XYZ file of C-alpha atoms in Angstrom:
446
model
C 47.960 -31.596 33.887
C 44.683 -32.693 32.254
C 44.510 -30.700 28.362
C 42.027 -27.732 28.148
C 39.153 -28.486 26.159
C 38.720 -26.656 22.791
C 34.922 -26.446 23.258
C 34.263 -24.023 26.199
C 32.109 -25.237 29.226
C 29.227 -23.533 29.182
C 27.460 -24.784 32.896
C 23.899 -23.880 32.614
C 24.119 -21.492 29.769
C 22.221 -23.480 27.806
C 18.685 -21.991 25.896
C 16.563 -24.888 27.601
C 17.433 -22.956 30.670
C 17.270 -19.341 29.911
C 16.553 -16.655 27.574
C 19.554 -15.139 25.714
C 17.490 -11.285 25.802
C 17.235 -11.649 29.566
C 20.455 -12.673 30.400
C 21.604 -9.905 28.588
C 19.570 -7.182 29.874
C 20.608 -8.511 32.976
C 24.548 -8.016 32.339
C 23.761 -4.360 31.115
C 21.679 -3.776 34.519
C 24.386 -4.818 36.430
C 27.419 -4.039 34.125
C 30.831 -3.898 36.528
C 29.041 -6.136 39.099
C 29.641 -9.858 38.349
C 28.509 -10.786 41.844
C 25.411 -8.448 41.088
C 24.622 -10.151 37.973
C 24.926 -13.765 39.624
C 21.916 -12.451 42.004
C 19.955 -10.976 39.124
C 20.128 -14.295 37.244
C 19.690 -16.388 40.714
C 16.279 -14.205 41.077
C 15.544 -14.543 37.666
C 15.677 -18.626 36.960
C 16.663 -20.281 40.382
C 14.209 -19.091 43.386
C 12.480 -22.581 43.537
C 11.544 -24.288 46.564
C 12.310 -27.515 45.597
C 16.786 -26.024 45.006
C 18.507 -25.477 47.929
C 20.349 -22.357 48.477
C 23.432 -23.378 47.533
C 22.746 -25.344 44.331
C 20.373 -21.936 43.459
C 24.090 -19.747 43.797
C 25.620 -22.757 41.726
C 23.286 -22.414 38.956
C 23.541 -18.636 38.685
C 26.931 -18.634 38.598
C 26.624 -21.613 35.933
C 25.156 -19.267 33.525
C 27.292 -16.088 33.941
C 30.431 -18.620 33.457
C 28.886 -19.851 30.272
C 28.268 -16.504 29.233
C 31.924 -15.660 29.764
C 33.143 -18.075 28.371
C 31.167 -17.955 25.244
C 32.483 -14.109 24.568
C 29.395 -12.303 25.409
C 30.622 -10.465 29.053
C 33.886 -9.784 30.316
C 35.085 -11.220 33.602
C 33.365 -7.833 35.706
C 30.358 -8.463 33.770
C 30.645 -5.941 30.787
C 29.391 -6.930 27.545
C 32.047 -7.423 25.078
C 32.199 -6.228 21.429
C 29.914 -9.285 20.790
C 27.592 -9.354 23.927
C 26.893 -5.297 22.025
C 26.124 -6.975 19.024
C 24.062 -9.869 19.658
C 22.332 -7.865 22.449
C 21.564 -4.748 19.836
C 19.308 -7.208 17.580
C 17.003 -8.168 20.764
C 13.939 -6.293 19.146
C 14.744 -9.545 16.110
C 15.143 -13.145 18.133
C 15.898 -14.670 14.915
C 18.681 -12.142 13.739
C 19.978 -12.003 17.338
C 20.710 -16.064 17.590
C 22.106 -15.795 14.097
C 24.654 -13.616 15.184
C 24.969 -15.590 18.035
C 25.447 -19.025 16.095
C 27.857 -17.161 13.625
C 30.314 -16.282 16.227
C 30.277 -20.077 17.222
C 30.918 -21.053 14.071
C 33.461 -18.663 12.955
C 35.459 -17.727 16.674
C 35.083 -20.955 18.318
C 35.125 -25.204 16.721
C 31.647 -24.776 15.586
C 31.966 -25.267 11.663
C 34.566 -27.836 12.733
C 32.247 -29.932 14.625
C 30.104 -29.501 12.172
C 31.714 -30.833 9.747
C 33.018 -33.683 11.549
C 28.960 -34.849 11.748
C 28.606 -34.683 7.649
C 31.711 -36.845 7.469
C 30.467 -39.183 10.067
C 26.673 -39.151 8.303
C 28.228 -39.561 5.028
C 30.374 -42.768 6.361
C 26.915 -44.490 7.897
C 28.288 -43.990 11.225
C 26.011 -43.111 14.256
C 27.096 -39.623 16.088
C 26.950 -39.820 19.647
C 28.832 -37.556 22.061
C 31.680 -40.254 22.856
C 32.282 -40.972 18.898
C 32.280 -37.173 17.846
C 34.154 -36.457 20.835
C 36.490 -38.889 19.085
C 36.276 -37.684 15.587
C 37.010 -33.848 16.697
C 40.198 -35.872 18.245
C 41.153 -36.829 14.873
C 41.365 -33.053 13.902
C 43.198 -31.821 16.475
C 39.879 -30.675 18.451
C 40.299 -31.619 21.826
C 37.072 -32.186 24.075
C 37.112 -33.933 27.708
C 34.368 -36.955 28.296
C 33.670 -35.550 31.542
C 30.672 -32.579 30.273
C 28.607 -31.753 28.198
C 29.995 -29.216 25.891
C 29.472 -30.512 22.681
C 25.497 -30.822 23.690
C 25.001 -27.180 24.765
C 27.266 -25.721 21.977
C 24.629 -27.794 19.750
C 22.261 -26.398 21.844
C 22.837 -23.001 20.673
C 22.987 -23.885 16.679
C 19.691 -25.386 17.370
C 17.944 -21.934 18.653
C 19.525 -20.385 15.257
C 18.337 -23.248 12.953
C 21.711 -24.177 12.098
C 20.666 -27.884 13.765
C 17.647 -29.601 14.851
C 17.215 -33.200 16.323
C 20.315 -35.990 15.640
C 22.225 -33.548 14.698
C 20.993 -32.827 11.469
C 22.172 -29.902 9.873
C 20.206 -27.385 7.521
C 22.369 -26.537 5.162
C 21.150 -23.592 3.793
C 20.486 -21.376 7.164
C 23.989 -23.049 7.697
C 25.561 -20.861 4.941
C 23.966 -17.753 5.220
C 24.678 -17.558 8.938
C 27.990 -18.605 8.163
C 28.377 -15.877 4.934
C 30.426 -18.573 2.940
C 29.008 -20.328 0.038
C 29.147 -24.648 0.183
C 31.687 -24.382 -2.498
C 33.980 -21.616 -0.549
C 33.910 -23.664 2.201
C 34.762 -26.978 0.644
C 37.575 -25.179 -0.974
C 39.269 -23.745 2.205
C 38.474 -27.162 3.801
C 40.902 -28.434 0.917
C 43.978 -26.177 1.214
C 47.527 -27.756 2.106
C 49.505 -26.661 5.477
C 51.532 -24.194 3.076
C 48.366 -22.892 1.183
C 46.695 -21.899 4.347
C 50.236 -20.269 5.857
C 50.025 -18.284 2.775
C 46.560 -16.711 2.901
C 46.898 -16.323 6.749
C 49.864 -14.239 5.946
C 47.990 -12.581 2.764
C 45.118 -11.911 4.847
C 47.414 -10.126 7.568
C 49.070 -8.027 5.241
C 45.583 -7.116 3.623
C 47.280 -5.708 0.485
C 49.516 -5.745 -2.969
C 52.766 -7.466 -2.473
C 55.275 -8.954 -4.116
C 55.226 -12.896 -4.486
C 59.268 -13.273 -3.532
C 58.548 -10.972 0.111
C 55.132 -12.929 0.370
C 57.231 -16.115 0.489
C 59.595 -14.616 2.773
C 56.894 -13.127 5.348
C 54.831 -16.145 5.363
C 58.511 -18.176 6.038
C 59.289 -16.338 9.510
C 55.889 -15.739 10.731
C 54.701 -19.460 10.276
C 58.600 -21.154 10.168
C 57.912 -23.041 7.433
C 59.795 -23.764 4.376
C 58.481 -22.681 0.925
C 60.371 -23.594 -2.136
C 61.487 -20.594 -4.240
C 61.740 -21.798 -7.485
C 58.053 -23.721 -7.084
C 56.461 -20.622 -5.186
C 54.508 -19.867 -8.372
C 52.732 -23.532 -8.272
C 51.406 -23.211 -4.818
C 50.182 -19.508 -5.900
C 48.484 -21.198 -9.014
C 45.316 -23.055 -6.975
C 44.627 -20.344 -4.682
C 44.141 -17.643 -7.752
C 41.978 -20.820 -9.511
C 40.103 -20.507 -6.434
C 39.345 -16.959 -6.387
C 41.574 -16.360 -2.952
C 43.698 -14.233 -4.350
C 45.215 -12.620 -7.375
C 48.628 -13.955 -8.996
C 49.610 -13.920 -12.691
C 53.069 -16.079 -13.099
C 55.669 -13.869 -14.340
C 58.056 -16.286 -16.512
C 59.255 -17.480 -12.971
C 60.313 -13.727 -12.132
C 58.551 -12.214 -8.779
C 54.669 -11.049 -9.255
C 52.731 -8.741 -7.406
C 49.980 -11.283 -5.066
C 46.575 -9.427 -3.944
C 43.788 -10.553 -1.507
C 40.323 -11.010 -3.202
C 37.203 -9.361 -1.437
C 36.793 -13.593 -0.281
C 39.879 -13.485 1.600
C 38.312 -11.862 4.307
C 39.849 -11.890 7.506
C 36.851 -11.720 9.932
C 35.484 -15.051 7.588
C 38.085 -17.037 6.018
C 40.579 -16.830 8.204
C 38.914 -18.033 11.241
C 37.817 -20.781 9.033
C 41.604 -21.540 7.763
C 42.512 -21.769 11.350
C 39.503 -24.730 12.215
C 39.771 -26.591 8.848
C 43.619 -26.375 9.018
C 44.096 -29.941 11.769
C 44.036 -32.856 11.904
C 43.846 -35.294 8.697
C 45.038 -34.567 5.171
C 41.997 -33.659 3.241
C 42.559 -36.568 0.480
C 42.285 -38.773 3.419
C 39.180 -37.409 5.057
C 37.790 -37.748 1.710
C 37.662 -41.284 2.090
C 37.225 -41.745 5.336
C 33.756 -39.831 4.320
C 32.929 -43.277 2.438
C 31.033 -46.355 4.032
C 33.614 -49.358 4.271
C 32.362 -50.668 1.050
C 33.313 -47.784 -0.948
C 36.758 -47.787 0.313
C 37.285 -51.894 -0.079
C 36.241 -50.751 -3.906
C 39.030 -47.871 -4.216
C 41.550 -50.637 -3.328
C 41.536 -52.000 -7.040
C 41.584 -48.060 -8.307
C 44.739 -46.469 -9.176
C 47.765 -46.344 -7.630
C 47.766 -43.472 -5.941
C 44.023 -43.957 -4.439
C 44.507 -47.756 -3.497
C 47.592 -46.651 -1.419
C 45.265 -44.105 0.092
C 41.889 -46.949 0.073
C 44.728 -48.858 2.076
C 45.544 -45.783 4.575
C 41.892 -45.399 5.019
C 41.500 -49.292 5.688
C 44.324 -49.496 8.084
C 42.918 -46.127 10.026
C 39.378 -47.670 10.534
C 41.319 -51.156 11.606
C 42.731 -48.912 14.283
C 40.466 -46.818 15.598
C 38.288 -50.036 15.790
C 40.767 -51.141 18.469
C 40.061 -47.909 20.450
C 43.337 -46.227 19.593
C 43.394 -42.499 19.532
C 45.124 -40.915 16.489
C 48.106 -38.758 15.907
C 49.580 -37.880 12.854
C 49.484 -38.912 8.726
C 52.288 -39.012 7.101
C 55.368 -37.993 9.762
C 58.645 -37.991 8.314
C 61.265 -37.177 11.374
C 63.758 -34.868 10.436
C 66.270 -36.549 10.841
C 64.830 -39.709 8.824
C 65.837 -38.639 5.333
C 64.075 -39.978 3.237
C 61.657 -42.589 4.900
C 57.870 -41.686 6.670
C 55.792 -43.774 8.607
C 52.042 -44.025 6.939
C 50.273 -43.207 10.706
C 50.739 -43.040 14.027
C 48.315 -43.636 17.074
C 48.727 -43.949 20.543
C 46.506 -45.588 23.517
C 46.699 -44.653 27.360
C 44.288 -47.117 28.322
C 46.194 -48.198 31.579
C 49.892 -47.586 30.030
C 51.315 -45.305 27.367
C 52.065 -47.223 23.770
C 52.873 -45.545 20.580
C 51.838 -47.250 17.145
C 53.775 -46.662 13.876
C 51.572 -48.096 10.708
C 53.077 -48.740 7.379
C 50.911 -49.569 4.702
C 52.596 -51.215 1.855
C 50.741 -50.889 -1.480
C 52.853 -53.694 -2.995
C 53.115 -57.865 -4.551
C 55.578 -58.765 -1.224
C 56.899 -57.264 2.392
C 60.945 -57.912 2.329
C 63.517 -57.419 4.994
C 64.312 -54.474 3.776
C 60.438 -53.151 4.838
C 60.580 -54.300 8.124
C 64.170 -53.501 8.614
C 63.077 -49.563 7.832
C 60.191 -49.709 10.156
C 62.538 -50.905 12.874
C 64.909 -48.418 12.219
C 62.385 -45.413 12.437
C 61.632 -46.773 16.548
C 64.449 -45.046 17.727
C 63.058 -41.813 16.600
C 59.357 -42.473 17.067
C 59.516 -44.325 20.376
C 57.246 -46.419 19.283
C 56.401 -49.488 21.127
C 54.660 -51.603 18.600
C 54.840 -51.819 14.793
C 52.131 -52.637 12.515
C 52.568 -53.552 8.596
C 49.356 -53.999 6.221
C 49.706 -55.121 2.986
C 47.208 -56.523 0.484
C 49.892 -58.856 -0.818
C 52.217 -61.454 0.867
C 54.907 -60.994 3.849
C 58.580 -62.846 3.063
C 59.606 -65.622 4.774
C 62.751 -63.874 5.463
C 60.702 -60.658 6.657
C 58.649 -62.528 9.357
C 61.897 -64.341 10.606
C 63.642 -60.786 11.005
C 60.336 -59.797 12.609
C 60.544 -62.672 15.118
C 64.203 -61.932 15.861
C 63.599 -58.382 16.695
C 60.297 -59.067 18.977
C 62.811 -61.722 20.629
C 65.992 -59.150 21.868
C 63.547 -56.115 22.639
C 60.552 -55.385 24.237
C 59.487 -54.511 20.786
C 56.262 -55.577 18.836
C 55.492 -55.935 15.421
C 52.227 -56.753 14.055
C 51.954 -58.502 10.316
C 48.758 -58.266 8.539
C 49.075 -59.815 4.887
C 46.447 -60.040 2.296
C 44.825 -62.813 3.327
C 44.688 -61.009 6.924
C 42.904 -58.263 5.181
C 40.540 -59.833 3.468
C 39.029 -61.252 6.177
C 38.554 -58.086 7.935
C 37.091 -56.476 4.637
C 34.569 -59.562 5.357
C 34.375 -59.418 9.140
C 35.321 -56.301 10.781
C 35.765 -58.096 14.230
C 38.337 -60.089 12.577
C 41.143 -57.615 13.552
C 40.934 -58.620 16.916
C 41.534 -62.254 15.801
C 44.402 -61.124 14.064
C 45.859 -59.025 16.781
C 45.449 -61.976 19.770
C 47.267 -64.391 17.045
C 50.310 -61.380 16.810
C 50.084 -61.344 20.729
C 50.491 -64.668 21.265
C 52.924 -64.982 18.832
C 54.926 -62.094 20.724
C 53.974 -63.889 23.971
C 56.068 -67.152 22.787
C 59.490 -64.966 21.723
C 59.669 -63.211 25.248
C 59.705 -66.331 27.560
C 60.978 -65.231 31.128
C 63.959 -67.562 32.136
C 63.815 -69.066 35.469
């Protein structure tokens, strides 16, 4: 069964076709009478000579789909909660697609999406449907190829002045529709997996409670794991951050309180979008042209192994491989993670486990872990990066493994890499020599 897209189809509910006002007076006219309001809108829009009959009932019932299915009428044609709303600021057009916009930004991926075309703006990288249809991928936001979704929820933020042309966004109508300031957001947009399973639960409760039954609730309702003794430190950043209050009691239990921010009609809803896909330290540099990332290799520790995630994510999604997860440890795997994982379904299913190695030399011992960590991944093919050089001893093992299993394993070294700093395209290079390489350990015997 083919996945359910995250961004609602919307048929011909688009503004280019008709007027929010009208097709809302129309719904209250024929409230209780979906088949009624198909007519109305058919009459309204569609009676042209030059549309048949049938494409006319199409069209009509386009439009009353789209409005379902962006909030504003219940299946039988009553306005909803939000169809009131929007339709009780008709006398203001600019107040009434505001309100509009803001429910697409807060109750459906609409801030999401957005955000996904600053990153993409801020890495030099050309939005088109097909690569932000990919990017909202990345963040868990799934979106079929086969409409145009993405264009008519755009469509909408454009009547608002949220957007205009190439999707450039105007930040400041942006915010105010939204009610969040540019630093609110970028701090929610920021939050770990446990910080956001703590406000969700904070916001729930929507009052004073304890820290030690604030760990405990936000435990069962989101079956996570918080660590007792460290509760305090993932409190900490969220008070810095004026999301709640929390003074540290000497490592004793503390009342926690929501702040008037923690709103659950506004951050919330915003937890929920900016809470997929990549780890924000990640997306951070993804954010960055390729030449700012090449630079962060030679930074510190900690940022050139993330410069080299960041590398090795671009190196993949440049072969058209869809991503899947950062940083998955099995549970069973004790100690050991693999860096990222993609997969491709062009044609047949395959499963790729990268491991980035931030060090001088790749041993045995490297490859031997990755190998290991197939049996739990199912992964068909195994890619290394490293900036430095791959053992003699590592590459044989390598070899030996691609030779008794349908298994491959791809070795990119330093010298590998900095070609591909120099020529993107030479990944593909590098990949046909692995093939080939691959090719000449699995002869079939006659």
């Amino acid at each position: 069964m083919a996945n359910k897209s995250d961004i609602p189809f919307a048929g011909d509910f688009s503004p280019k076709e008709i007027d929010l006002e009208t097709v809302l007076t129309l719904a209250r006219e024929n409230a209780g009478d979906r088949a009624g309001l198909n007519l109305a809108v058919r009459e309204r829009y569609y009676e042209r000579p030059s549309t048949s009959p049938e494409q006319r009932r199409k069209l009509a019932y386009n439009v009353t789909l789209g409005m379902e299915k962006y909030g504003l009428i219940e299946k039988d044609a009553h306005l909803t909660a939000l169809g009131d709303e929007v339709f009780a600021l008709a006398g203001s057009p600019e107040k009434m697609y505001e309100r509009f916009a803001r429910h697409i930004l807060l109750e459906m991926p609409g801030s999401q999406m957005l955000e996904a075309v600053r990153d993409m703006h801020a890495a030099g990288e050309r939005v088109t449907l097909n690569s932000l249809r990919r990017e909202l991928d990345d963040r868990g936001i799934y979106t079929t190829s086969a409409n145009k979704s993405m264009s008519l929820m755009r469509l909408w933020l454009d009547a608002a002045g949220v957007t205009g042309p190439k999707w450039k966004i105007d930040e400041g109508v942006f915010h105010r529709v939204l009610g969040i300031s540019k630093p609110e957001l970028a701090a929610l947009a920021d939050l770990s997996p446990e910080e956001r399973a703590v406000l969700r639960t904070l916001a729930e409760l929507g009052t004073v409670v304890d820290s030690s039954r604030l760990r405990r609730a936000t435990e069962r309702a989101h079956a996570i794991r918080l660590n007792e003794k460290g509760f305090a430190k993932t409190l900490k950043p969220l008070a810095e951050k004026g999301l709640l209050l929390f003074k540290p009691a000497g490592g004793k239990s503390a009342p926690v309180a929501p702040t008037p921010r923690l709103l659950k009609d506004v951050t919330v809803p915003l937890i929920e979008q900016y809470g997929q896909g990549l780890p924000p330290k990640l997306r951070a540099l993804l954010r960055q042209p390729l030449s700012d990332i090449v630079a962060a290799l030679d930074a510190s520790t900690h940022e050139k192994g993330l410069a080299l995630e960041a590398l090795a994510f671009k190196m993949m999604r440049s072969l058209n491989l869809d991503y899947l997860e950062t940083r998955f440890r099995p549970r069973t795997g004790g100690r050991f993670e693999v860096d990222l994982l993609f997969e491709s379904r062009q044609l047949g299913y395959s499963r790729w486990q990268i491991q980035c190695k931030n060090t001088a030399r790749v041993s045995l011992e490297d490859i031997a872990k990755e190998v290991g960590l197939v049996y739990r991944l199912l992964s068909d093919t195994i890619v290394v990066i490293t900036r430095g050089s791959i053992g003699e001893e590592a590459r044989s093992y390598a070899n030996d493994v691609m030779r008794k299993t349908s298994l491959s394993i791809v070795l990119i070294d330093g010298d590998d890499v900095k070609g591909i700093i120099d020529d993107p395209l030479a990944i593909f290079a590098v990949l046909e020599r692995e093939a080939a390489l691959a090719a000449s350990l699995k002869p079939i015997e006659a």
